[in-house]
């Protein structure tokens, strides 16, 4: 029988909210398809055969379909084939009809006697099959007159011949009945049930996402390396996904304890599967073991491991027993069931496994990583030659991004190292990769402890880098402590500032991250001092990123020349490279690169207006940081959630998220995160119409008239600062900031920064030059790529044109801006643009009510005041002084016959055609 696996969904899911029964993990699509084939729950005369490999979840799905049918009003009759009863005539039918025993007694005499005899209730001889089938059909049709009958049969291959014949008879006579049938059996299994003419549905293995979900539910604490090994070996088989982790010891589940080449089976599965291997000829078992330990299915392994005649004879025995098959499409041997690989290894001895690994090492002589790994498995005592080969293989795996394999390889190299110093050095490399690349903090901590035990005198930059990563991701350490540890290790190390020392370069990368996170210029000095001492020269990417991360504006053309292909406005990989890293990360690849790629994509998506994608990726990033022990990077994804909430008008949500970031960041000295939180606050306050608060948060990132050298993110808010300054009538500060941007050559750094600089210049331009400045900004190459920024510039342009009485031209810009804001979901900006559009359509005399006449500006001020804005906020919105706003209101109150703002809403509502509220 297949394993039934059902899990409760989290309360926030739609199913739970609706009070629905939980569904089988990863089978929603199959459930829909099967119920669709059966008539959407009606069970109206339809039959379906469900097939699949052992353990694929057939029983679980049968149970779920039965629940759906029962919920739709059907009466469910179920039976399970039992191998020990397969020779007993009508044993299956006895199970199936047991709930209808009372109805059998109410049948007319002939049919009642036939069924009682067939089911063993009477002493009459058992009648022939046709009479029994006819009696069962009559019984089921009578039962179906009250409500539909749905038959569910599991493990049809173990159903007895007589019951199978009756099922086939009933299923082939659906006309006019309300009887449905769903039966499950193993793929390719021989049954007594004649399948001809019936629809068959093959149940596939779970996809990776569903397999990960199932593992998360059943084994939430499973360490990354073990989880990835289980996923790879189980191949989506639910039974394997549940049983393989259950057979691991506690240390194997939780830490980097050396895992077997093939994960072991639980005792229950061992007794079921290993027996199928034990009876095979010795040569067949030897070739199967080679295939199991090689795990490529390459026919060359068998050709190299045995002469052709022996191999063919050995393979014929294996194939006839349905243990393996040959995939003609990929030209590979594959095990028919994912657990069979484990069964083959379980059935072998240690000597046989070592010999198989030695054979595979010879076969894989041209594949250094595979050769080294097999030699490492074949070697049982310390051997420096093999350890050195494994160390080199570990470096190869790390360079190609397979951090999990690299950690395992360095760990095995350490175990085979005769000298304590070599053992400690290799363990610290494994610990660093576990902390930096896989996010397995427990594994990294244990490896670091083992390295210290192996070599108590172990020091060096990579040791410090590992400690820093554990410190930061552990959540308790602060930036200053991390900085001190790294600088001390670099300055006292024995590396001689050799640019070819991988450990030193990796430590400098960690120090660069620490300096950037700190957001303080002073912390960069030791980094650049070390960079200048590298011989013969610092790696180009490290040197260029170090300069641009610290001061992209001040670096200017030098940084652009050094960084060459890297885009300075984003400091990210191209989108296709980032998406490739995300896809590999979702398949269990390099976790840190997965996070970095998500960061890159969020950074690109927000200004480009791909907000739904940014929202999804930010949520994915937060989930990974939580699950894979990277809490230090969580704030970055929360920052994008705060930005998105701000631009959508969810101001309180944005502010609370920004506050949470600040409360986490400031005590730890992560001032970059605090500055990012201020960026979200700037947008929230601009959207809310509070220019004063927006300006205060903007200058907290970088003072007006100065581009802070330790804050590259100051460039992203340059136009925000200028806009807030203009709205609060800080003309001198706004002009000074535009000058600073021009003097630093910010526009030359990237197309987006060129747009922000041009938009800022237009905001501060006098009326006689404003049109030219705005048109210049809108005409910049690539401006359309930055939809939100461009729409904001159009909005400001339309507002300026309206104040200059160019009403027609203003409408064009405002309408274009409003359309973009509506599409993006930028509600505050959309409201502002449509409000400006309404103002352009009012006559100069404005609306009248009785003898009262309001000008367009008076009504606009009245509407804003009635909405709760202060005089200062209204002035910022309309580019008026607070005193002017107050003067207008002073004249308005007598006109409207009110004494205070409290009466504005009712007074305005009485105007004909008013749509202010």
PDB file of N, CA and C in Angstrom, residues 122-176:
ATOM      1  N   UNK A 122     -24.126 -18.059   4.000  1.00  0.00           N
ATOM      2  CA  UNK A 122     -25.072 -19.155   3.954  1.00  0.00           C
ATOM      3  C   UNK A 122     -24.369 -20.464   3.619  1.00  0.00           C
ATOM      4  N   UNK A 123     -25.118 -21.515   3.642  1.00  0.00           N
ATOM      5  CA  UNK A 123     -24.517 -22.810   3.371  1.00  0.00           C
ATOM      6  C   UNK A 123     -24.648 -23.251   1.934  1.00  0.00           C
ATOM      7  N   UNK A 124     -25.264 -22.431   1.081  1.00  0.00           N
ATOM      8  CA  UNK A 124     -25.452 -22.812  -0.311  1.00  0.00           C
ATOM      9  C   UNK A 124     -24.120 -22.781  -1.053  1.00  0.00           C
ATOM     10  N   UNK A 125     -24.033 -23.581  -2.127  1.00  0.00           N
ATOM     11  CA  UNK A 125     -22.805 -23.534  -2.938  1.00  0.00           C
ATOM     12  C   UNK A 125     -22.602 -22.137  -3.520  1.00  0.00           C
ATOM     13  N   UNK A 126     -21.339 -21.791  -3.728  1.00  0.00           N
ATOM     14  CA  UNK A 126     -21.027 -20.481  -4.298  1.00  0.00           C
ATOM     15  C   UNK A 126     -21.491 -20.450  -5.745  1.00  0.00           C
ATOM     16  N   UNK A 127     -22.299 -19.481  -6.108  1.00  0.00           N
ATOM     17  CA  UNK A 127     -22.810 -19.424  -7.488  1.00  0.00           C
ATOM     18  C   UNK A 127     -21.722 -18.964  -8.459  1.00  0.00           C
ATOM     19  N   UNK A 128     -22.057 -19.053  -9.745  1.00  0.00           N
ATOM     20  CA  UNK A 128     -21.059 -18.616 -10.734  1.00  0.00           C
ATOM     21  C   UNK A 128     -20.919 -17.106 -10.707  1.00  0.00           C
ATOM     22  N   UNK A 129     -19.804 -16.619 -11.310  1.00  0.00           N
ATOM     23  CA  UNK A 129     -19.439 -15.210 -11.233  1.00  0.00           C
ATOM     24  C   UNK A 129     -20.454 -14.278 -11.848  1.00  0.00           C
ATOM     25  N   UNK A 130     -21.128 -14.697 -12.926  1.00  0.00           N
ATOM     26  CA  UNK A 130     -22.074 -13.818 -13.583  1.00  0.00           C
ATOM     27  C   UNK A 130     -23.256 -13.512 -12.675  1.00  0.00           C
ATOM     28  N   UNK A 131     -23.739 -14.521 -11.956  1.00  0.00           N
ATOM     29  CA  UNK A 131     -24.861 -14.295 -11.058  1.00  0.00           C
ATOM     30  C   UNK A 131     -24.452 -13.375  -9.910  1.00  0.00           C
ATOM     31  N   UNK A 132     -23.253 -13.586  -9.394  1.00  0.00           N
ATOM     32  CA  UNK A 132     -22.768 -12.733  -8.307  1.00  0.00           C
ATOM     33  C   UNK A 132     -22.638 -11.283  -8.799  1.00  0.00           C
ATOM     34  N   UNK A 133     -22.063 -11.120  -9.986  1.00  0.00           N
ATOM     35  CA  UNK A 133     -21.886  -9.764 -10.528  1.00  0.00           C
ATOM     36  C   UNK A 133     -23.219  -9.073 -10.717  1.00  0.00           C
ATOM     37  N   UNK A 134     -24.205  -9.817 -11.228  1.00  0.00           N
ATOM     38  CA  UNK A 134     -25.524  -9.231 -11.449  1.00  0.00           C
ATOM     39  C   UNK A 134     -26.168  -8.827 -10.122  1.00  0.00           C
ATOM     40  N   UNK A 135     -26.022  -9.666  -9.097  1.00  0.00           N
ATOM     41  CA  UNK A 135     -26.602  -9.355  -7.790  1.00  0.00           C
ATOM     42  C   UNK A 135     -25.934  -8.123  -7.173  1.00  0.00           C
ATOM     43  N   UNK A 136     -24.606  -8.008  -7.307  1.00  0.00           N
ATOM     44  CA  UNK A 136     -23.895  -6.840  -6.764  1.00  0.00           C
ATOM     45  C   UNK A 136     -24.360  -5.576  -7.479  1.00  0.00           C
ATOM     46  N   UNK A 137     -24.519  -5.655  -8.797  1.00  0.00           N
ATOM     47  CA  UNK A 137     -24.957  -4.473  -9.547  1.00  0.00           C
ATOM     48  C   UNK A 137     -26.344  -4.038  -9.098  1.00  0.00           C
ATOM     49  N   UNK A 138     -27.253  -4.998  -8.874  1.00  0.00           N
ATOM     50  CA  UNK A 138     -28.595  -4.667  -8.402  1.00  0.00           C
ATOM     51  C   UNK A 138     -28.509  -3.995  -7.034  1.00  0.00           C
ATOM     52  N   UNK A 139     -27.694  -4.565  -6.145  1.00  0.00           N
ATOM     53  CA  UNK A 139     -27.550  -4.006  -4.797  1.00  0.00           C
ATOM     54  C   UNK A 139     -27.035  -2.562  -4.850  1.00  0.00           C
ATOM     55  N   UNK A 140     -25.995  -2.321  -5.652  1.00  0.00           N
ATOM     56  CA  UNK A 140     -25.407  -0.984  -5.723  1.00  0.00           C
ATOM     57  C   UNK A 140     -26.365   0.015  -6.351  1.00  0.00           C
ATOM     58  N   UNK A 141     -27.118  -0.408  -7.353  1.00  0.00           N
ATOM     59  CA  UNK A 141     -28.052   0.520  -7.989  1.00  0.00           C
ATOM     60  C   UNK A 141     -29.195   0.878  -7.060  1.00  0.00           C
ATOM     61  N   UNK A 142     -29.611  -0.078  -6.251  1.00  0.00           N
ATOM     62  CA  UNK A 142     -30.653   0.244  -5.279  1.00  0.00           C
ATOM     63  C   UNK A 142     -30.126   1.245  -4.249  1.00  0.00           C
ATOM     64  N   UNK A 143     -28.910   1.028  -3.790  1.00  0.00           N
ATOM     65  CA  UNK A 143     -28.319   1.957  -2.822  1.00  0.00           C
ATOM     66  C   UNK A 143     -28.144   3.345  -3.443  1.00  0.00           C
ATOM     67  N   UNK A 144     -27.851   3.380  -4.743  1.00  0.00           N
ATOM     68  CA  UNK A 144     -27.611   4.655  -5.422  1.00  0.00           C
ATOM     69  C   UNK A 144     -28.879   5.425  -5.709  1.00  0.00           C
ATOM     70  N   UNK A 145     -30.044   4.788  -5.471  1.00  0.00           N
ATOM     71  CA  UNK A 145     -31.277   5.559  -5.651  1.00  0.00           C
ATOM     72  C   UNK A 145     -31.439   6.613  -4.563  1.00  0.00           C
ATOM     73  N   UNK A 146     -30.829   6.402  -3.413  1.00  0.00           N
ATOM     74  CA  UNK A 146     -30.896   7.361  -2.310  1.00  0.00           C
ATOM     75  C   UNK A 146     -29.829   8.436  -2.465  1.00  0.00           C
ATOM     76  N   UNK A 147     -28.616   8.036  -2.759  1.00  0.00           N
ATOM     77  CA  UNK A 147     -27.504   8.966  -3.007  1.00  0.00           C
ATOM     78  C   UNK A 147     -26.429   8.220  -3.791  1.00  0.00           C
ATOM     79  N   UNK A 148     -25.585   8.944  -4.545  1.00  0.00           N
ATOM     80  CA  UNK A 148     -24.571   8.278  -5.365  1.00  0.00           C
ATOM     81  C   UNK A 148     -23.661   7.379  -4.534  1.00  0.00           C
ATOM     82  N   UNK A 149     -23.205   6.327  -5.160  1.00  0.00           N
ATOM     83  CA  UNK A 149     -22.285   5.376  -4.519  1.00  0.00           C
ATOM     84  C   UNK A 149     -20.919   5.521  -5.174  1.00  0.00           C
ATOM     85  N   UNK A 150     -19.898   5.636  -4.344  1.00  0.00           N
ATOM     86  CA  UNK A 150     -18.537   5.774  -4.855  1.00  0.00           C
ATOM     87  C   UNK A 150     -17.666   4.676  -4.256  1.00  0.00           C
ATOM     88  N   UNK A 151     -17.076   3.844  -5.125  1.00  0.00           N
ATOM     89  CA  UNK A 151     -16.262   2.700  -4.707  1.00  0.00           C
ATOM     90  C   UNK A 151     -14.792   3.087  -4.770  1.00  0.00           C
ATOM     91  N   UNK A 152     -14.070   2.842  -3.694  1.00  0.00           N
ATOM     92  CA  UNK A 152     -12.635   3.133  -3.626  1.00  0.00           C
ATOM     93  C   UNK A 152     -11.912   1.843  -3.274  1.00  0.00           C
ATOM     94  N   UNK A 153     -10.993   1.444  -4.138  1.00  0.00           N
ATOM     95  CA  UNK A 153     -10.229   0.206  -3.917  1.00  0.00           C
ATOM     96  C   UNK A 153      -8.750   0.526  -3.953  1.00  0.00           C
ATOM     97  N   UNK A 154      -8.054   0.235  -2.868  1.00  0.00           N
ATOM     98  CA  UNK A 154      -6.611   0.447  -2.802  1.00  0.00           C
ATOM     99  C   UNK A 154      -5.894  -0.887  -2.982  1.00  0.00           C
ATOM    100  N   UNK A 155      -4.724  -0.817  -3.575  1.00  0.00           N
ATOM    101  CA  UNK A 155      -3.895  -2.001  -3.826  1.00  0.00           C
ATOM    102  C   UNK A 155      -4.673  -3.054  -4.609  1.00  0.00           C
ATOM    103  N   UNK A 156      -5.149  -2.634  -5.766  1.00  0.00           N
ATOM    104  CA  UNK A 156      -5.959  -3.508  -6.615  1.00  0.00           C
ATOM    105  C   UNK A 156      -5.197  -4.769  -7.016  1.00  0.00           C
ATOM    106  N   UNK A 157      -3.859  -4.679  -7.064  1.00  0.00           N
ATOM    107  CA  UNK A 157      -3.065  -5.848  -7.460  1.00  0.00           C
ATOM    108  C   UNK A 157      -3.198  -7.008  -6.502  1.00  0.00           C
ATOM    109  N   UNK A 158      -3.628  -6.760  -5.255  1.00  0.00           N
ATOM    110  CA  UNK A 158      -3.795  -7.827  -4.264  1.00  0.00           C
ATOM    111  C   UNK A 158      -5.253  -8.254  -4.107  1.00  0.00           C
ATOM    112  N   UNK A 159      -6.124  -7.720  -4.969  1.00  0.00           N
ATOM    113  CA  UNK A 159      -7.528  -8.116  -4.926  1.00  0.00           C
ATOM    114  C   UNK A 159      -7.663  -9.507  -5.534  1.00  0.00           C
ATOM    115  N   UNK A 160      -8.523 -10.324  -4.946  1.00  0.00           N
ATOM    116  CA  UNK A 160      -8.710 -11.685  -5.469  1.00  0.00           C
ATOM    117  C   UNK A 160      -9.369 -11.652  -6.844  1.00  0.00           C
ATOM    118  N   UNK A 161      -9.209 -12.768  -7.569  1.00  0.00           N
ATOM    119  CA  UNK A 161      -9.675 -12.835  -8.959  1.00  0.00           C
ATOM    120  C   UNK A 161     -11.193 -12.643  -9.056  1.00  0.00           C
ATOM    121  N   UNK A 162     -11.947 -13.298  -8.165  1.00  0.00           N
ATOM    122  CA  UNK A 162     -13.410 -13.231  -8.257  1.00  0.00           C
ATOM    123  C   UNK A 162     -13.920 -11.807  -7.992  1.00  0.00           C
ATOM    124  N   UNK A 163     -13.382 -11.151  -6.949  1.00  0.00           N
ATOM    125  CA  UNK A 163     -13.813  -9.782  -6.654  1.00  0.00           C
ATOM    126  C   UNK A 163     -13.420  -8.832  -7.777  1.00  0.00           C
ATOM    127  N   UNK A 164     -12.233  -9.026  -8.363  1.00  0.00           N
ATOM    128  CA  UNK A 164     -11.786  -8.182  -9.470  1.00  0.00           C
ATOM    129  C   UNK A 164     -12.731  -8.293 -10.654  1.00  0.00           C
ATOM    130  N   UNK A 165     -13.202  -9.518 -10.922  1.00  0.00           N
ATOM    131  CA  UNK A 165     -14.137  -9.705 -12.039  1.00  0.00           C
ATOM    132  C   UNK A 165     -15.454  -8.974 -11.779  1.00  0.00           C
ATOM    133  N   UNK A 166     -15.935  -9.000 -10.542  1.00  0.00           N
ATOM    134  CA  UNK A 166     -17.170  -8.300 -10.213  1.00  0.00           C
ATOM    135  C   UNK A 166     -16.988  -6.796 -10.379  1.00  0.00           C
ATOM    136  N   UNK A 167     -15.840  -6.264  -9.915  1.00  0.00           N
ATOM    137  CA  UNK A 167     -15.571  -4.835 -10.067  1.00  0.00           C
ATOM    138  C   UNK A 167     -15.596  -4.429 -11.532  1.00  0.00           C
ATOM    139  N   UNK A 168     -14.941  -5.231 -12.382  1.00  0.00           N
ATOM    140  CA  UNK A 168     -14.926  -4.928 -13.806  1.00  0.00           C
ATOM    141  C   UNK A 168     -16.313  -4.945 -14.408  1.00  0.00           C
ATOM    142  N   UNK A 169     -17.143  -5.908 -13.968  1.00  0.00           N
ATOM    143  CA  UNK A 169     -18.519  -6.016 -14.464  1.00  0.00           C
ATOM    144  C   UNK A 169     -19.310  -4.749 -14.103  1.00  0.00           C
ATOM    145  N   UNK A 170     -19.213  -4.316 -12.849  1.00  0.00           N
ATOM    146  CA  UNK A 170     -19.955  -3.134 -12.387  1.00  0.00           C
ATOM    147  C   UNK A 170     -19.469  -1.878 -13.095  1.00  0.00           C
ATOM    148  N   UNK A 171     -18.138  -1.742 -13.223  1.00  0.00           N
ATOM    149  CA  UNK A 171     -17.562  -0.521 -13.788  1.00  0.00           C
ATOM    150  C   UNK A 171     -17.873  -0.371 -15.265  1.00  0.00           C
ATOM    151  N   UNK A 172     -18.166  -1.502 -15.955  1.00  0.00           N
ATOM    152  CA  UNK A 172     -18.444  -1.415 -17.388  1.00  0.00           C
ATOM    153  C   UNK A 172     -19.924  -1.200 -17.671  1.00  0.00           C
ATOM    154  N   UNK A 173     -20.743  -1.050 -16.648  1.00  0.00           N
ATOM    155  CA  UNK A 173     -22.175  -0.835 -16.845  1.00  0.00           C
ATOM    156  C   UNK A 173     -22.638   0.423 -16.118  1.00  0.00           C
ATOM    157  N   UNK A 174     -22.051   1.561 -16.528  1.00  0.00           N
ATOM    158  CA  UNK A 174     -22.372   2.807 -15.806  1.00  0.00           C
ATOM    159  C   UNK A 174     -23.647   3.486 -16.278  1.00  0.00           C
ATOM    160  N   UNK A 175     -24.168   3.095 -17.433  1.00  0.00           N
ATOM    161  CA  UNK A 175     -25.286   3.838 -18.035  1.00  0.00           C
ATOM    162  C   UNK A 175     -26.466   3.926 -17.066  1.00  0.00           C
ATOM    163  N   UNK A 176     -26.906   5.147 -16.849  1.00  0.00           N
ATOM    164  CA  UNK A 176     -28.092   5.367 -16.021  1.00  0.00           C
ATOM    165  C   UNK A 176     -27.868   5.171 -14.543  1.00  0.00           C
TER     166      UNK A 176
END
